[in-house]
Coordinates of C-alpha atoms and ligand atoms in Angstrom, one line a residue:
M1 CA 7.0 54.5 -55.3
S2 CA 4.1 53.6 -57.6
E3 CA 0.9 52.6 -55.9
Q4 CA 0.3 48.9 -56.0
V5 CA -3.0 47.9 -57.6
T6 CA -4.4 44.7 -56.3
T7 CA -7.0 42.8 -58.3
T8 CA -8.6 39.6 -57.3
T9 CA -9.4 37.0 -59.9
A10 CA -12.7 35.2 -59.6
R11 CA -12.8 31.4 -59.4
P12 CA -13.8 30.2 -62.9
L13 CA -16.9 28.1 -63.3
P14 CA -16.3 26.2 -66.6
G15 CA -19.1 24.3 -68.3
A16 CA -17.1 21.5 -69.8
P17 CA -16.7 19.3 -66.7
V18 CA -20.4 19.7 -65.9
A19 CA -21.2 18.6 -69.5
E20 CA -18.9 15.6 -69.3
A21 CA -20.6 14.4 -66.1
V22 CA -24.0 14.7 -67.8
Y23 CA -22.7 12.9 -70.9
A24 CA -21.5 10.0 -68.7
E25 CA -24.9 9.7 -67.2
V26 CA -26.6 9.9 -70.6
T27 CA -24.3 7.3 -72.0
D28 CA -25.4 4.8 -69.3
R29 CA -29.1 5.6 -70.0
V30 CA -28.7 5.2 -73.7
A31 CA -26.9 1.8 -73.2
A32 CA -29.8 0.7 -71.0
L33 CA -32.3 1.7 -73.7
R34 CA -30.4 -0.1 -76.4
A35 CA -30.0 -3.2 -74.3
A36 CA -33.8 -3.2 -74.0
G37 CA -34.2 -2.9 -77.8
T38 CA -34.8 0.9 -78.2
V39 CA -32.3 3.1 -80.1
P40 CA -33.0 6.6 -78.9
A41 CA -33.4 9.1 -81.7
L42 CA -32.9 12.9 -81.7
A43 CA -34.1 14.3 -85.1
T44 CA -32.9 17.6 -86.3
V45 CA -34.4 20.0 -88.7
L46 CA -32.4 22.7 -90.5
V47 CA -34.0 25.3 -92.8
G48 CA -31.7 27.2 -95.1
D49 CA -27.9 27.2 -95.4
D50 CA -26.7 29.5 -92.6
P51 CA -23.1 28.2 -92.1
A52 CA -23.2 28.7 -88.3
S53 CA -26.5 26.8 -87.9
A54 CA -25.2 24.0 -90.2
G55 CA -22.1 23.9 -87.9
Y56 CA -24.3 23.6 -84.8
I57 CA -26.3 20.7 -86.4
R58 CA -23.1 18.9 -87.3
M59 CA -21.7 19.3 -83.8
K60 CA -25.0 17.9 -82.3
Q61 CA -25.1 15.0 -84.8
Q62 CA -21.5 14.1 -83.9
R63 CA -22.3 14.2 -80.2
A64 CA -25.5 12.2 -80.8
A65 CA -23.4 9.5 -82.6
D66 CA -20.8 9.5 -79.8
L67 CA -23.5 9.0 -77.2
G68 CA -25.3 6.2 -79.2
F69 CA -28.3 8.1 -80.5
A70 CA -29.7 7.9 -83.9
S71 CA -30.0 11.4 -85.4
P72 CA -32.2 11.5 -88.5
H73 CA -31.9 14.9 -90.2
L74 CA -34.2 16.9 -92.4
H75 CA -32.7 19.8 -94.4
L76 CA -35.2 22.2 -96.0
P77 CA -34.3 24.9 -98.5
A78 CA -34.1 28.5 -97.4
D79 CA -37.3 29.3 -99.3
A80 CA -39.3 26.5 -97.6
S81 CA -42.8 27.6 -96.8
T82 CA -44.6 27.5 -93.4
A83 CA -46.5 24.5 -94.8
D84 CA -43.2 22.7 -95.8
L85 CA -41.8 23.2 -92.3
A86 CA -45.1 22.1 -90.7
A87 CA -45.1 19.0 -92.9
A88 CA -41.5 18.1 -91.9
I89 CA -42.3 18.5 -88.2
D90 CA -45.5 16.4 -88.7
S91 CA -43.6 13.6 -90.3
L92 CA -41.2 13.4 -87.3
N93 CA -44.1 13.7 -84.9
A94 CA -45.7 10.7 -86.6
D95 CA -42.5 8.6 -86.7
P96 CA -42.4 6.2 -83.7
A97 CA -38.7 5.7 -84.1
V98 CA -38.1 9.5 -83.4
H99 CA -38.2 10.4 -79.7
A100 CA -37.0 14.0 -79.7
I101 CA -37.2 16.8 -82.3
L102 CA -34.9 19.9 -82.6
V103 CA -35.6 22.7 -85.0
Q104 CA -32.4 24.6 -85.3
H105 CA -32.7 28.3 -84.4
P106 CA -32.6 30.7 -86.2
I107 CA -34.9 29.9 -89.1
P108 CA -35.3 32.2 -92.1
A109 CA -37.2 35.4 -91.3
H110 CA -40.3 34.6 -93.4
L111 CA -40.9 31.6 -91.0
D112 CA -42.2 31.9 -87.5
Y113 CA -40.0 30.0 -85.0
A114 CA -42.6 30.1 -82.2
R115 CA -45.2 28.6 -84.5
A116 CA -42.8 25.8 -85.4
L117 CA -42.2 25.0 -81.8
L118 CA -45.9 24.8 -81.2
R119 CA -46.2 22.2 -84.0
I120 CA -43.8 19.8 -82.2
D121 CA -45.5 17.0 -80.3
P122 CA -44.9 17.9 -76.6
A123 CA -43.8 14.3 -76.0
K124 CA -40.9 15.0 -78.4
D125 CA -40.1 18.5 -77.2
V126 CA -36.3 18.3 -76.6
D127 CA -35.9 22.0 -76.0
G128 CA -38.5 22.0 -73.3
L129 CA -39.9 25.3 -74.8
H130 CA -43.3 24.1 -75.9
P131 CA -46.1 25.7 -73.8
T132 CA -47.0 22.3 -72.4
S133 CA -43.4 21.8 -71.1
L134 CA -43.3 25.3 -69.7
G135 CA -46.7 24.6 -68.0
R136 CA -45.3 21.4 -66.5
L137 CA -42.3 23.4 -65.2
A138 CA -44.7 26.0 -63.7
A139 CA -46.8 23.2 -62.1
G140 CA -43.7 21.4 -60.7
L141 CA -44.5 18.3 -62.8
P142 CA -41.7 16.2 -64.5
G143 CA -41.0 17.0 -68.1
P144 CA -38.3 18.4 -70.4
V145 CA -36.8 21.5 -68.8
P146 CA -35.5 24.3 -71.1
C147 CA -31.8 23.4 -71.7
T148 CA -30.0 26.6 -70.7
P149 CA -31.8 27.1 -67.4
A150 CA -31.3 23.4 -66.6
G151 CA -27.6 23.7 -67.5
I152 CA -27.2 26.7 -65.2
E153 CA -28.7 24.8 -62.2
A154 CA -26.4 21.9 -62.9
L155 CA -23.4 24.2 -63.3
L156 CA -23.9 25.8 -59.9
A157 CA -24.5 22.4 -58.3
F158 CA -21.4 20.8 -59.9
H159 CA -19.1 23.6 -58.8
G160 CA -20.5 23.5 -55.2
V161 CA -22.1 27.0 -55.3
P162 CA -24.8 27.0 -52.7
V163 CA -28.1 28.3 -54.1
A164 CA -30.7 27.2 -51.5
G165 CA -31.8 30.1 -49.3
R166 CA -29.6 32.6 -51.2
D167 CA -30.5 35.8 -53.1
V168 CA -30.5 35.1 -56.8
V169 CA -31.2 37.9 -59.3
V170 CA -31.9 37.0 -62.9
L171 CA -31.4 39.9 -65.3
G172 CA -33.9 39.2 -68.2
R173 CA -37.3 37.5 -68.4
G174 CA -37.1 35.9 -71.8
T175 CA -39.0 32.7 -72.5
T176 CA -35.9 30.6 -73.3
L177 CA -33.7 31.7 -70.4
G178 CA -34.7 34.2 -67.7
R179 CA -38.3 33.2 -67.1
P180 CA -37.9 29.4 -66.9
L181 CA -34.7 29.8 -65.0
A182 CA -36.4 31.9 -62.3
M183 CA -39.1 29.2 -62.0
L184 CA -36.5 26.4 -61.8
L185 CA -34.3 28.0 -59.1
A186 CA -37.3 28.8 -57.0
Q187 CA -38.4 25.1 -56.9
K188 CA -38.2 23.1 -53.7
R189 CA -35.1 21.1 -54.3
A190 CA -31.6 21.0 -52.7
T191 CA -29.9 22.5 -55.8
A192 CA -32.5 25.3 -56.1
D193 CA -34.7 26.7 -53.3
A194 CA -33.5 30.2 -53.8
A195 CA -35.0 33.6 -53.2
V196 CA -35.3 34.6 -56.8
T197 CA -35.8 38.2 -58.1
V198 CA -36.3 38.8 -61.8
V199 CA -35.4 42.2 -63.3
H200 CA -35.7 43.4 -66.9
S201 CA -36.2 46.5 -69.0
G202 CA -39.2 47.5 -67.0
V203 CA -37.0 48.0 -63.9
P204 CA -34.6 50.8 -65.0
D205 CA -32.8 50.7 -61.7
W206 CA -32.2 47.0 -61.8
A207 CA -28.7 47.4 -60.5
R208 CA -30.2 48.1 -57.0
H209 CA -31.2 44.4 -57.0
T210 CA -28.2 42.9 -58.7
R211 CA -25.9 44.8 -56.2
R212 CA -27.3 43.0 -53.2
A213 CA -27.5 39.5 -54.9
D214 CA -25.4 36.5 -53.8
I215 CA -25.7 35.2 -57.4
V216 CA -26.4 37.3 -60.5
I217 CA -27.4 35.6 -63.7
A218 CA -27.3 37.7 -66.9
A219 CA -29.9 36.5 -69.4
V220 CA -30.4 39.5 -71.7
G221 CA -28.5 39.4 -75.0
V222 CA -27.0 42.9 -74.7
P223 CA -23.2 42.7 -74.8
G224 CA -21.5 44.0 -71.7
I225 CA -24.7 45.0 -69.9
L226 CA -23.5 43.6 -66.5
R227 CA -20.6 45.7 -65.3
P228 CA -18.5 45.5 -62.1
E229 CA -20.4 48.3 -60.4
H230 CA -23.6 46.2 -60.8
I231 CA -22.4 43.4 -58.6
R232 CA -21.4 42.9 -54.9
P233 CA -17.7 42.1 -54.4
G234 CA -17.5 38.3 -54.0
A235 CA -20.8 37.6 -55.7
V236 CA -21.2 34.6 -58.1
V237 CA -21.8 35.7 -61.7
V238 CA -23.2 33.5 -64.4
G239 CA -23.3 34.8 -68.0
G240 CA -26.2 33.2 -70.0
G241 CA -27.0 35.9 -72.5
V242 CA -24.9 36.4 -75.6
R243 CA -25.2 38.1 -78.9
Y244 CA -23.6 36.7 -82.0
E245 CA -22.0 39.0 -84.6
G246 CA -21.3 36.5 -87.3
R247 CA -19.3 33.9 -85.5
R248 CA -18.1 36.3 -82.8
L249 CA -19.7 35.8 -79.4
L250 CA -20.4 38.9 -77.3
P251 CA -21.4 38.0 -73.7
D252 CA -23.7 40.0 -71.4
V253 CA -21.1 40.0 -68.7
D254 CA -18.3 42.7 -69.0
E255 CA -14.9 41.2 -68.7
A256 CA -14.0 43.5 -65.8
C257 CA -16.5 41.7 -63.6
E258 CA -13.8 39.0 -63.2
A259 CA -11.9 41.3 -60.9
V260 CA -14.9 41.8 -58.6
A261 CA -16.8 38.5 -58.6
G262 CA -16.0 35.6 -56.3
A263 CA -16.8 33.1 -59.0
I264 CA -17.7 33.6 -62.6
T265 CA -18.5 31.6 -65.8
P266 CA -15.8 32.0 -68.4
R267 CA -16.7 34.2 -71.4
V268 CA -16.4 31.1 -73.7
G269 CA -17.1 27.6 -72.4
G270 CA -19.4 28.4 -69.5
V271 CA -23.1 28.0 -70.0
G272 CA -22.9 26.9 -73.7
P273 CA -21.5 23.4 -73.1
T274 CA -24.0 22.7 -70.3
T275 CA -26.9 23.8 -72.6
V276 CA -25.9 21.2 -75.2
A277 CA -25.5 18.5 -72.6
M278 CA -29.0 19.2 -71.3
L279 CA -30.4 18.7 -74.8
F280 CA -29.1 15.2 -74.7
R281 CA -30.4 14.6 -71.2
N282 CA -33.8 15.7 -72.3
A283 CA -33.6 13.5 -75.4
V284 CA -32.7 10.3 -73.5
E285 CA -35.5 11.2 -71.0
L286 CA -38.1 11.5 -73.8
A287 CA -36.9 8.2 -75.2
E288 CA -37.3 6.5 -71.8
Q289 CA -40.8 8.1 -71.4
A290 CA -41.8 6.8 -74.9
T291 CA -40.6 3.3 -74.0
H292 CA -41.9 3.1 -70.4
P293 CA -44.6 5.7 -70.1
Ligands
NAP1 N1 -25.6 30.3 -73.8 C1 -26.6 29.6 -74.4 O1 -26.5 28.5 -74.7 C2 -27.9 30.3 -74.6 C3 -29.1 29.6 -74.9 C4 -30.3 30.3 -75.0 C5 -30.3 31.6 -74.9 N2 -29.2 32.3 -74.7 C6 -29.1 33.8 -74.7 O2 -29.8 34.2 -73.6 C7 -30.3 35.5 -73.9 C8 -31.7 35.6 -73.5 O3 -32.5 34.8 -74.3 P1 -34.1 34.9 -74.3 O4 -34.6 34.1 -75.5 O5 -34.6 34.7 -73.0 O6 -34.1 36.5 -74.7 P2 -35.3 37.5 -74.8 O7 -36.6 36.9 -74.9 O8 -34.8 38.5 -75.9 O9 -35.2 38.3 -73.4 C9 -34.2 39.2 -73.1 C10 -34.6 39.9 -71.8 O10 -33.7 40.9 -71.5 C11 -34.4 42.0 -71.1 N3 -33.7 43.3 -71.5 C12 -33.3 43.7 -72.7 N4 -32.6 44.8 -72.7 C13 -32.6 45.1 -71.4 C14 -32.0 46.2 -70.7 N5 -31.3 47.2 -71.4 N6 -32.1 46.3 -69.4 C15 -32.7 45.3 -68.7 N7 -33.3 44.2 -69.3 C16 -33.2 44.2 -70.6 C17 -35.7 42.0 -71.8 O11 -36.6 42.8 -71.1 P3 -38.1 42.9 -71.5 O12 -38.8 41.6 -71.2 O13 -38.7 44.0 -70.7 O14 -38.1 43.2 -73.0 C18 -36.0 40.5 -71.8 O15 -36.6 40.2 -70.6 C19 -30.0 35.8 -75.3 O16 -28.8 36.5 -75.4 C20 -29.8 34.4 -75.9 O17 -28.9 34.4 -77.0 C21 -28.0 31.7 -74.6

């Protein structure tokens, strides 16, 4: 008789219903702003003709229209100079009808994305990645929160995953994901309040930490780096890091983790949809701030 192999399948934690709940809230807030005479505007800047980036901008503009935002767009040629990009951002900074500015990442290699982010007026920083916004997060002050970390907190809350008082290990300390996420989940709040550990390439035996965690969040950008032997059976696993090869998305979390985890974000449609939803939540918040500071 052949031996029976039993595999458990982790409970999926999809991002779409989380995003829909956020969009419902944003729709109401946009309607209130419009009723008071303000059309919230999320401006987008695209440099060059990368088809994937152009696709993301189209998707965000469609979503903006669905939610009732205006979405002015500036498209710069691939050979735009640093001064051209700065001038485009300055024009949006100076425009009182624009409440939020998004520079689509990546931009051509001869331009410096970090420098472009610094140019954005912090009052219009929809990504929440300007040092002023990150400083506000560190100080526990209100302000735009980086979209992927905010989306992960919302995703765990929506699916009823308890976070407060639990051991959360974040793999990766990057500025867009791991670092702000660690700050966010350690804040004193019912949906956070966790014991957060951050591990990275400076901690070669990082699995020692992830193996004891209640919740492991991968925020690296190395496909398949988090494997089943790195997690405790029944742990909650969130995949934030991805690498793109063309249009192919390669997640940090190895597929085999699904047989060990208690709950896990799907490989596609997990953290991504919540990130986009949080962009619009930040945008409506910035418009509200500009209208009623
Ligand atoms: N799903 C989404 O919507 C979304 C949105 C934003 C970002 N992301 C993804 O999230 C990931 C992280 O973004 P980021 O901007 O924060 O990235 P980042 O700045 O490149 O940070 C990556 C982090 O991973 C660590 N790391 C790299 N290789 C490692 C290894 N072999 N072992 C342990 N740690 C390692 C790095 O350690 P060191 O600090 O020591 O170098 C660094 O802290 C990326 O894949 C990005 O595409 C996804």
